[in-house]
GROMACS .gro file of C-alpha atoms in nm:
model
  429
    1MET     CA    1  -0.021   0.018   0.010
    2GLN     CA    2   0.125   0.371  -0.065
    3VAL     CA    3   0.040   0.491   0.274
    4VAL     CA    4   0.259   0.170   0.413
    5GLY     CA    5   0.553   0.302   0.180
    6VAL     CA    6   0.501   0.686   0.300
    7GLU     CA    7   0.520   0.606   0.624
    8ALA     CA    8   0.818   0.357   0.621
    9GLU     CA    9   0.996   0.655   0.461
   10LEU     CA   10   0.922   0.867   0.703
   11ARG     CA   11   1.024   0.684   0.955
   12GLU     CA   12   1.352   0.607   0.804
   13GLU     CA   13   1.416   1.006   0.780
   14PHE     CA   14   1.338   1.041   1.138
   15ASP     CA   15   1.575   0.781   1.241
   16ARG     CA   16   1.856   0.859   1.025
   17TRP     CA   17   1.842   1.228   1.144
   18GLN     CA   18   1.829   1.072   1.472
   19ARG     CA   19   2.151   0.889   1.435
   20ARG     CA   20   2.276   1.167   1.295
   21GLU     CA   21   2.219   1.405   1.587
   22THR     CA   22   2.362   1.158   1.844
   23ALA     CA   23   2.664   1.123   1.672
   24VAL     CA   24   2.714   1.453   1.689
   25LEU     CA   25   2.618   1.502   2.004
   26LYS     CA   26   2.884   1.229   2.122
   27VAL     CA   27   3.163   1.381   1.906
   28LEU     CA   28   3.121   1.739   2.022
   29PRO     CA   29   3.286   1.758   2.404
   30TYR     CA   30   3.611   1.664   2.226
   31PRO     CA   31   3.673   1.997   1.989
   32LEU     CA   32   3.525   2.212   2.229
   33LEU     CA   33   3.791   2.106   2.519
   34ALA     CA   34   4.110   2.102   2.211
   35VAL     CA   35   3.967   2.455   2.152
   36SER     CA   36   3.945   2.519   2.535
   37VAL     CA   37   4.324   2.361   2.590
   38VAL     CA   38   4.463   2.559   2.281
   39LEU     CA   39   4.382   2.900   2.401
   40THR     CA   40   4.529   2.771   2.712
   41LEU     CA   41   4.852   2.683   2.597
   42LEU     CA   42   4.842   3.041   2.390
   43GLN     CA   43   4.765   3.198   2.710
   44SER     CA   44   5.039   3.020   2.872
   45LEU     CA   45   5.317   3.139   2.588
   46TRP     CA   46   5.214   3.516   2.686
   47ASP     CA   47   5.301   3.482   3.010
   48ALA     CA   48   4.969   3.542   3.120
   49PRO     CA   49   4.916   3.370   3.498
   50VAL     CA   50   4.785   3.032   3.434
   51HIS     CA   51   4.753   2.669   3.616
   52LEU     CA   52   4.900   2.469   3.341
   53PRO     CA   53   4.983   2.175   3.447
   54GLU     CA   54   4.669   2.160   3.674
   55ALA     CA   55   4.459   2.261   3.362
   56LEU     CA   56   4.601   2.010   3.153
   57GLY     CA   57   4.591   1.763   3.420
   58LEU     CA   58   4.222   1.792   3.458
   59ALA     CA   59   4.147   1.820   3.097
   60ALA     CA   60   4.316   1.473   3.060
   61LEU     CA   61   4.085   1.376   3.342
   62LEU     CA   62   3.759   1.516   3.191
   63THR     CA   63   3.860   1.370   2.846
   64ALA     CA   64   3.896   1.023   3.040
   65TRP     CA   65   3.548   1.052   3.185
   66VAL     CA   66   3.344   1.140   2.860
   67LEU     CA   67   3.566   0.851   2.666
   68TRP     CA   68   3.473   0.569   2.908
   69PHE     CA   69   3.090   0.702   2.993
   70HIS     CA   70   3.030   0.734   2.583
   71THR     CA   71   3.255   0.396   2.498
   72PHE     CA   72   3.112   0.181   2.753
   73HIS     CA   73   2.787   0.293   2.840
   74PRO     CA   74   2.660   0.378   2.489
   75GLU     CA   75   2.268   0.283   2.566
   76SER     CA   76   2.228   0.428   2.854
   77HIS     CA   77   1.978   0.665   2.837
   78GLY     CA   78   1.712   0.399   3.046
   79ASN     CA   79   1.953   0.428   3.310
   80GLY     CA   80   1.855   0.781   3.503
   81ARG     CA   81   2.136   0.724   3.802
   82LEU     CA   82   2.397   0.628   3.539
   83MET     CA   83   2.341   0.972   3.349
   84ALA     CA   84   2.287   1.204   3.676
   85LEU     CA   85   2.651   1.052   3.795
   86TYR     CA   86   2.796   1.135   3.445
   87TYR     CA   87   2.663   1.464   3.429
   88THR     CA   88   2.802   1.561   3.779
   89GLY     CA   89   3.129   1.467   3.677
   90LEU     CA   90   3.088   1.655   3.378
   91VAL     CA   91   3.012   1.991   3.567
   92ALA     CA   92   3.213   1.936   3.840
   93LEU     CA   93   3.545   1.915   3.642
   94THR     CA   94   3.391   2.179   3.434
   95ALA     CA   95   3.390   2.391   3.705
   96CYS     CA   96   3.748   2.298   3.839
   97LEU     CA   97   3.880   2.408   3.453
   98VAL     CA   98   3.671   2.708   3.455
   99LEU     CA   99   3.819   2.837   3.815
  100LEU     CA  100   4.190   2.742   3.686
  101THR     CA  101   4.140   2.966   3.347
  102PRO     CA  102   3.845   3.122   3.195
  103TRP     CA  103   3.960   2.969   2.858
  104PHE     CA  104   3.778   2.667   2.957
  105GLY     CA  105   3.434   2.843   2.935
  106PHE     CA  106   3.444   2.725   2.559
  107PHE     CA  107   3.386   2.372   2.681
  108ALA     CA  108   3.142   2.448   2.948
  109PHE     CA  109   2.884   2.469   2.660
  110ILE     CA  110   2.849   2.107   2.652
  111GLY     CA  111   2.696   2.151   2.981
  112TYR     CA  112   2.384   2.266   2.824
  113VAL     CA  113   2.383   2.007   2.524
  114HIS     CA  114   2.389   1.709   2.751
  115ALA     CA  115   2.171   1.843   2.981
  116PHE     CA  116   1.886   1.812   2.740
  117GLN     CA  117   2.051   1.471   2.607
  118TYR     CA  118   2.098   1.291   2.953
  119LEU     CA  119   1.854   1.435   3.199
  120LYS     CA  120   1.502   1.424   3.208
  121GLY     CA  121   1.207   1.688   3.344
  122ARG     CA  122   1.287   1.949   3.582
  123TRP     CA  123   1.666   1.820   3.631
  124ARG     CA  124   1.723   1.960   3.305
  125TYR     CA  125   1.652   2.328   3.390
  126ALA     CA  126   1.872   2.232   3.711
  127GLY     CA  127   2.166   2.121   3.456
  128VAL     CA  128   2.121   2.488   3.285
  129ALA     CA  129   2.124   2.682   3.599
  130VAL     CA  130   2.430   2.504   3.722
  131THR     CA  131   2.602   2.553   3.354
  132SER     CA  132   2.514   2.866   3.317
  133ALA     CA  133   2.657   2.958   3.699
  134VAL     CA  134   3.010   2.777   3.585
  135SER     CA  135   2.997   2.965   3.265
  136SER     CA  136   2.938   3.264   3.384
  137VAL     CA  137   3.277   3.275   3.591
  138SER     CA  138   3.431   3.301   3.228
  139TYR     CA  139   3.232   3.577   3.125
  140ILE     CA  140   3.340   3.827   3.419
  141GLY     CA  141   3.679   3.706   3.323
  142GLY     CA  142   3.786   3.458   3.555
  143SER     CA  143   3.740   3.352   3.924
  144ASP     CA  144   4.031   3.646   4.000
  145ASN     CA  145   3.779   3.910   3.899
  146ILE     CA  146   3.523   3.808   4.164
  147THR     CA  147   3.663   4.054   4.430
  148ALA     CA  148   3.497   4.193   4.707
  149ASP     CA  149   3.373   4.500   4.560
  150GLU     CA  150   3.260   4.322   4.220
  151TRP     CA  151   3.140   4.012   4.382
  152TRP     CA  152   2.779   4.093   4.251
  153LYS     CA  153   2.891   4.079   3.898
  154TRP     CA  154   2.912   3.707   3.885
  155PRO     CA  155   2.547   3.643   4.041
  156ALA     CA  156   2.391   3.878   3.831
  157VAL     CA  157   2.550   3.721   3.498
  158SER     CA  158   2.480   3.422   3.616
  159VAL     CA  159   2.106   3.499   3.645
  160LEU     CA  160   2.117   3.676   3.289
  161THR     CA  161   2.253   3.397   3.169
  162THR     CA  162   2.047   3.154   3.312
  163VAL     CA  163   1.731   3.356   3.215
  164MET     CA  164   1.840   3.335   2.831
  165ALA     CA  165   1.922   2.995   2.855
  166THR     CA  166   1.632   2.872   2.981
  167ALA     CA  167   1.443   3.019   2.729
  168GLY     CA  168   1.651   2.874   2.439
  169PHE     CA  169   1.651   2.558   2.641
  170TYR     CA  170   1.274   2.550   2.679
  171ALA     CA  171   1.227   2.564   2.289
  172ASP     CA  172   1.446   2.299   2.262
  173VAL     CA  173   1.263   2.061   2.446
  174MET     CA  174   0.927   2.228   2.309
  175SER     CA  175   1.078   2.067   1.963
  176ASP     CA  176   1.196   1.741   2.128
  177ARG     CA  177   0.839   1.679   2.223
  178ARG     CA  178   0.720   1.748   1.918
  179ASN     CA  179   0.984   1.528   1.718
  180GLN     CA  180   0.900   1.293   2.017
  181GLY     CA  181   0.539   1.310   1.902
  182GLN     CA  182   0.594   1.281   1.577
  183LYS     CA  183   0.799   0.927   1.603
  184ARG     CA  184   0.512   0.755   1.824
  185ALA     CA  185   0.257   0.890   1.569
  186LEU     CA  186   0.509   0.697   1.304
  187GLY     CA  187   0.480   0.383   1.531
  188GLU     CA  188   0.110   0.416   1.581
  189LEU     CA  189   0.059   0.479   1.171
  190ARG     CA  190   0.288   0.173   1.140
  191LYS     CA  191   0.042  -0.026   1.373
  192ALA     CA  192  -0.253   0.050   1.233
  193ASN     CA  193  -0.150   0.001   0.903
  194ALA     CA  194  -0.036  -0.336   1.003
  195GLU     CA  195  -0.328  -0.438   1.144
  196LEU     CA  196  -0.534  -0.282   0.805
  197GLU     CA  197  -0.326  -0.506   0.574
  198THR     CA  198  -0.432  -0.803   0.847
  199ALA     CA  199  -0.771  -0.683   0.778
  200LEU     CA  200  -0.779  -0.668   0.403
  201ALA     CA  201  -0.602  -1.044   0.407
  202GLU     CA  202  -0.864  -1.193   0.627
  203ASN     CA  203  -1.108  -0.993   0.418
  204VAL     CA  204  -0.982  -1.138   0.088
  205ARG     CA  205  -0.949  -1.479   0.241
  206LEU     CA  206  -1.309  -1.464   0.365
  207HIS     CA  207  -1.435  -1.287   0.041
  208ALA     CA  208  -1.278  -1.612  -0.130
  209GLU     CA  209  -1.447  -1.882   0.128
  210LEU     CA  210  -1.791  -1.738   0.108
  211LEU     CA  211  -1.768  -1.764  -0.248
  212VAL     CA  212  -1.666  -2.112  -0.260
  213ARG     CA  213  -1.960  -2.200  -0.012
  214ALA     CA  214  -2.199  -2.013  -0.236
  215ARG     CA  215  -2.110  -2.206  -0.518
  216GLU     CA  216  -2.125  -2.517  -0.337
  217ALA     CA  217  -2.482  -2.385  -0.226
  218GLY     CA  218  -2.562  -2.320  -0.550
  219VAL     CA  219  -2.482  -2.656  -0.679
  220LEU     CA  220  -2.705  -2.843  -0.407
  221ASP     CA  221  -2.967  -2.570  -0.472
  222GLU     CA  222  -2.958  -2.651  -0.843
  223ARG     CA  223  -2.958  -3.025  -0.794
  224GLN     CA  224  -3.271  -3.009  -0.559
  225ARG     CA  225  -3.426  -2.795  -0.812
  226MET     CA  226  -3.348  -3.046  -1.060
  227ALA     CA  227  -3.498  -3.350  -0.854
  228ARG     CA  228  -3.806  -3.092  -0.823
  229GLU     CA  229  -3.833  -3.055  -1.218
  230ILE     CA  230  -3.782  -3.411  -1.317
  231HIS     CA  231  -4.031  -3.525  -1.018
  232ASP     CA  232  -4.261  -3.284  -1.116
  233THR     CA  233  -4.256  -3.334  -1.487
  234LEU     CA  234  -4.090  -3.616  -1.644
  235ALA     CA  235  -4.149  -3.883  -1.344
  236GLN     CA  236  -4.529  -3.793  -1.364
  237GLY     CA  237  -4.520  -3.794  -1.713
  238LEU     CA  238  -4.383  -4.148  -1.741
  239ALA     CA  239  -4.607  -4.264  -1.484
  240GLY     CA  240  -4.891  -4.144  -1.673
  241ILE     CA  241  -4.754  -4.335  -1.981
  242LEU     CA  242  -4.724  -4.667  -1.810
  243THR     CA  243  -5.062  -4.571  -1.651
  244GLN     CA  244  -5.203  -4.566  -2.043
  245LEU     CA  245  -5.025  -4.836  -2.156
  246GLN     CA  246  -5.125  -5.097  -1.934
  247ALA     CA  247  -5.514  -4.986  -1.985
  248ALA     CA  248  -5.454  -4.964  -2.350
  249GLU     CA  249  -5.323  -5.390  -2.307
  250GLN     CA  250  -5.608  -5.490  -2.071
  251ALA     CA  251  -5.842  -5.366  -2.319
  252PRO     CA  252  -5.770  -5.615  -2.612
  253GLY     CA  253  -6.114  -5.682  -2.763
  254GLU     CA  254  -6.185  -5.296  -2.788
  255PRO     CA  255  -5.996  -5.156  -3.035
  256ALA     CA  256  -6.160  -4.786  -2.983
  257VAL     CA  257  -6.075  -4.788  -2.618
  258SER     CA  258  -5.717  -4.917  -2.701
  259ARG     CA  259  -5.676  -4.683  -2.966
  260ARG     CA  260  -5.790  -4.380  -2.705
  261HIS     CA  261  -5.497  -4.490  -2.445
  262MET     CA  262  -5.240  -4.534  -2.700
  263ALA     CA  263  -5.294  -4.177  -2.788
  264ASN     CA  264  -5.313  -4.055  -2.479
  265ALA     CA  265  -4.980  -4.217  -2.432
  266MET     CA  266  -4.798  -4.075  -2.722
  267ASP     CA  267  -4.932  -3.710  -2.594
  268LEU     CA  268  -4.832  -3.763  -2.241
  269ALA     CA  269  -4.493  -3.886  -2.424
  270ARG     CA  270  -4.462  -3.549  -2.621
  271GLU     CA  271  -4.524  -3.314  -2.350
  272SER     CA  272  -4.283  -3.536  -2.122
  273LEU     CA  273  -4.010  -3.441  -2.441
  274THR     CA  274  -4.044  -3.116  -2.424
  275GLU     CA  275  -4.050  -3.077  -2.069
  276ALA     CA  276  -3.688  -3.296  -2.060
  277ARG     CA  277  -3.560  -3.047  -2.346
  278ARG     CA  278  -3.701  -2.715  -2.117
  279THR     CA  279  -3.489  -2.917  -1.757
  280MET     CA  280  -3.182  -2.987  -2.008
  281HIS     CA  281  -3.151  -2.618  -2.134
  282ALA     CA  282  -3.173  -2.528  -1.706
  283VAL     CA  283  -2.899  -2.724  -1.629
  284ALA     CA  284  -2.610  -2.512  -1.760
  285PRO     CA  285  -2.680  -2.141  -1.862
  286SER     CA  286  -2.498  -2.181  -2.258
  287ALA     CA  287  -2.686  -1.869  -2.382
  288LEU     CA  288  -2.493  -1.681  -2.123
  289ALA     CA  289  -2.168  -1.761  -2.298
  290GLN     CA  290  -2.260  -1.642  -2.601
  291SER     CA  291  -2.468  -1.321  -2.556
  292LEU     CA  292  -2.545  -1.039  -2.293
  293LEU     CA  293  -2.785  -1.148  -1.988
  294PRO     CA  294  -3.049  -0.915  -2.119
  295ASP     CA  295  -3.031  -1.140  -2.478
  296ALA     CA  296  -3.048  -1.493  -2.260
  297ILE     CA  297  -3.365  -1.353  -2.067
  298GLY     CA  298  -3.510  -1.229  -2.390
  299ASP     CA  299  -3.459  -1.593  -2.543
  300VAL     CA  300  -3.593  -1.772  -2.240
  301ALA     CA  301  -3.888  -1.536  -2.209
  302LYS     CA  302  -3.949  -1.581  -2.628
  303ARG     CA  303  -3.909  -1.946  -2.612
  304TRP     CA  304  -4.144  -1.966  -2.310
  305SER     CA  305  -4.406  -1.745  -2.479
  306GLU     CA  306  -4.388  -1.948  -2.773
  307VAL     CA  307  -4.460  -2.306  -2.569
  308HIS     CA  308  -4.757  -2.177  -2.326
  309ARG     CA  309  -4.898  -1.951  -2.574
  310VAL     CA  310  -4.885  -1.640  -2.352
  311GLU     CA  311  -4.733  -1.343  -2.409
  312ALA     CA  312  -4.398  -1.280  -2.230
  313VAL     CA  313  -4.207  -0.929  -2.311
  314LEU     CA  314  -3.883  -0.819  -2.154
  315THR     CA  315  -3.785  -0.457  -2.088
  316THR     CA  316  -3.419  -0.348  -2.019
  317THR     CA  317  -3.326  -0.037  -1.852
  318GLY     CA  318  -3.000   0.139  -1.735
  319ASP     CA  319  -2.641   0.067  -1.862
  320ALA     CA  320  -2.656  -0.366  -1.947
  321ARG     CA  321  -2.355  -0.442  -1.850
  322PRO     CA  322  -2.138  -0.781  -1.802
  323MET     CA  323  -2.166  -0.891  -1.422
  324HIS     CA  324  -2.029  -1.163  -1.238
  325THR     CA  325  -2.143  -1.500  -1.333
  326ASP     CA  326  -2.288  -1.605  -1.024
  327VAL     CA  327  -2.532  -1.259  -1.043
  328GLU     CA  328  -2.589  -1.356  -1.422
  329VAL     CA  329  -2.655  -1.698  -1.314
  330ALA     CA  330  -2.894  -1.619  -1.048
  331LEU     CA  331  -3.101  -1.364  -1.233
  332LEU     CA  332  -3.169  -1.649  -1.551
  333ARG     CA  333  -3.276  -1.875  -1.339
  334THR     CA  334  -3.469  -1.658  -1.157
  335ALA     CA  335  -3.655  -1.572  -1.469
  336GLN     CA  336  -3.666  -1.949  -1.607
  337GLU     CA  337  -3.848  -2.059  -1.258
  338ALA     CA  338  -4.068  -1.731  -1.225
  339LEU     CA  339  -4.187  -1.826  -1.556
  340ALA     CA  340  -4.230  -2.162  -1.500
  341ASN     CA  341  -4.400  -2.099  -1.171
  342VAL     CA  342  -4.676  -1.867  -1.398
  343ALA     CA  343  -4.707  -2.145  -1.656
  344LYS     CA  344  -4.807  -2.405  -1.338
  345HIS     CA  345  -5.027  -2.121  -1.100
  346ALA     CA  346  -5.092  -1.846  -1.251
  347ARG     CA  347  -5.292  -1.883  -1.577
  348ALA     CA  348  -5.214  -1.535  -1.707
  349GLY     CA  349  -5.283  -1.394  -2.037
  350ARG     CA  350  -4.924  -1.156  -2.021
  351VAL     CA  351  -4.592  -1.155  -1.855
  352ALA     CA  352  -4.390  -0.871  -1.807
  353LEU     CA  353  -4.017  -0.881  -1.732
  354THR     CA  354  -3.801  -0.586  -1.632
  355LEU     CA  355  -3.458  -0.583  -1.588
  356SER     CA  356  -3.305  -0.275  -1.433
  357TYR     CA  357  -2.912  -0.185  -1.429
  358MET     CA  358  -2.850   0.055  -1.143
  359GLU     CA  359  -2.527   0.172  -0.981
  360ASP     CA  360  -2.474  -0.032  -0.731
  361LEU     CA  361  -2.758  -0.330  -0.774
  362VAL     CA  362  -2.929  -0.505  -1.069
  363THR     CA  363  -3.279  -0.576  -1.044
  364LEU     CA  364  -3.574  -0.814  -1.214
  365ASP     CA  365  -3.912  -0.751  -1.180
  366VAL     CA  366  -4.177  -1.061  -1.295
  367LEU     CA  367  -4.523  -0.930  -1.329
  368ASP     CA  368  -4.820  -1.149  -1.411
  369ASP     CA  369  -5.156  -1.083  -1.494
  370GLY     CA  370  -5.300  -1.442  -1.345
  371VAL     CA  371  -5.501  -1.547  -1.023
  372GLY     CA  372  -5.294  -1.456  -0.788
  373PHE     CA  373  -5.235  -1.567  -0.434
  374LEU     CA  374  -5.222  -1.472  -0.090
  375PRO     CA  375  -4.821  -1.455   0.031
  376GLY     CA  376  -4.780  -1.653   0.321
  377THR     CA  377  -5.077  -1.972   0.263
  378LYS     CA  378  -4.932  -2.295   0.219
  379ARG     CA  379  -4.973  -2.418  -0.172
  380ALA     CA  380  -4.936  -2.753  -0.348
  381GLY     CA  381  -4.600  -2.906  -0.195
  382GLY     CA  382  -4.627  -2.771   0.147
  383SER     CA  383  -4.450  -2.450   0.141
  384LEU     CA  384  -4.554  -2.111   0.220
  385ASP     CA  385  -4.555  -1.837  -0.106
  386GLY     CA  386  -4.622  -2.015  -0.374
  387GLY     CA  387  -4.446  -2.361  -0.324
  388PHE     CA  388  -4.049  -2.506  -0.393
  389GLY     CA  389  -4.018  -2.211  -0.710
  390LEU     CA  390  -4.004  -1.954  -0.464
  391ALA     CA  391  -3.838  -2.071  -0.165
  392GLY     CA  392  -3.531  -2.174  -0.430
  393MET     CA  393  -3.467  -1.822  -0.562
  394ARG     CA  394  -3.526  -1.669  -0.205
  395GLN     CA  395  -3.198  -1.876  -0.086
  396ARG     CA  396  -3.024  -1.797  -0.407
  397VAL     CA  397  -3.035  -1.420  -0.414
  398GLN     CA  398  -3.026  -1.438  -0.036
  399ARG     CA  399  -2.649  -1.624  -0.088
  400LEU     CA  400  -2.567  -1.358  -0.296
  401ALA     CA  401  -2.676  -1.061  -0.027
  402GLY     CA  402  -3.022  -0.992  -0.237
  403ARG     CA  403  -3.357  -0.973  -0.176
  404LEU     CA  404  -3.634  -1.140  -0.320
  405ASP     CA  405  -3.986  -0.958  -0.285
  406VAL     CA  406  -4.355  -1.098  -0.375
  407GLU     CA  407  -4.656  -0.907  -0.433
  408SER     CA  408  -4.983  -1.107  -0.480
  409GLU     CA  409  -5.351  -1.122  -0.392
  410PRO     CA  410  -5.613  -1.343  -0.527
  411GLY     CA  411  -5.741  -1.192  -0.879
  412GLY     CA  412  -5.473  -0.940  -0.909
  413GLY     CA  413  -5.202  -1.113  -1.018
  414THR     CA  414  -4.842  -1.150  -0.887
  415ALA     CA  415  -4.507  -0.928  -0.853
  416ILE     CA  416  -4.174  -1.082  -0.813
  417THR     CA  417  -3.873  -0.802  -0.735
  418VAL     CA  418  -3.535  -0.974  -0.734
  419THR     CA  419  -3.243  -0.733  -0.587
  420VAL     CA  420  -2.917  -0.853  -0.618
  421PRO     CA  421  -2.556  -0.616  -0.578
  422ALA     CA  422  -2.427  -0.516  -0.907
  423ILE     CA  423  -2.092  -0.674  -0.889
  424PRO     CA  424  -1.870  -0.650  -1.251
  425ALA     CA  425  -1.796  -0.911  -1.418
  426GLY     CA  426  -1.425  -1.051  -1.348
  427SER     CA  427  -1.473  -0.951  -0.977
  428THR     CA  428  -1.340  -1.195  -0.707
  429SER     CA  429  -1.587  -1.072  -0.434
   0.00000   0.00000   0.00000
């Protein structure tokens, strides 16, 4: 996902910046200390009063102190006591050097930086105040200038330096908090994106599983429908033929009666053959492989009209476009089943079919002007709402998250409306 890529890039950039900042802060004490030592040596060359051996010894000790901390405790940010010990030693050694020679005021600046880096909460501001007091000694020219007459200069400069340093330090703290907030936000975004990816993967898996189950259920429904079709048409027709042939066989001395039974058997055979062809056509919607859904339903309606001598007209509205195979099969089967129910029960003179394509839905309306019925009452076959056909249609569309509505009344015809999601062709959901 693009959002995940942007989040990873931002986090990587933040980590790189933080690593560079940490590296600079670790190296910074050494050049500052080197500058202070060089200036002290230059002062001694000018024959200025300076405690050179003591200053160089303390500078070496200070270098060892900083090096020890950064070398043997590189990941000590979680150890507050160790960091406080390091900072206390740093400031104490710096104060001794500044008292010896004011040139080490350059190095005293590191106290502000390390207070921000290694101290937490209010201790940071205490470190700023102590560092300002140490630095102020160098600002007034060294400890020799703190005399009985001008002693007030050092506390005055210390207070002024503390106020200014605290203001700048506060700005740095706020910036650090914003950076930490951004880091936490990036972490939360990363977690949310990971959860989203997991949810999407799970959703894809569930969609695939649902589609497999829907297809399996569709196969089972089709088998049940075919079983009902064979029972209601072919099996009954064959039983009738057998009955007529047996009756003809039992009347050998009555040619007229025998011919009548044979003629009835032939008529039943023709009707059964017609029903067999219709049933076989309904097994697999080969029409959908050769044409669009409106054309396939139109052909079904035309053939049904020719067989049953009842006018059936299809009207298509909206943008007719290819739909997912399960959607088109469900609508075609619904049209076939609805027309079959009209032929069996309605005694209608006209049937109107309307196929409507909308942005998110596809609907099929089947309206006849037949005898109608009372929805919710039991009919032949022991089921509600018009027998097995409507129940099978309802199960089929419900597996596609669709719905089937029936409106009917005795003498007022029947209207069946099927609504299914407009899943485009090629979609896996």
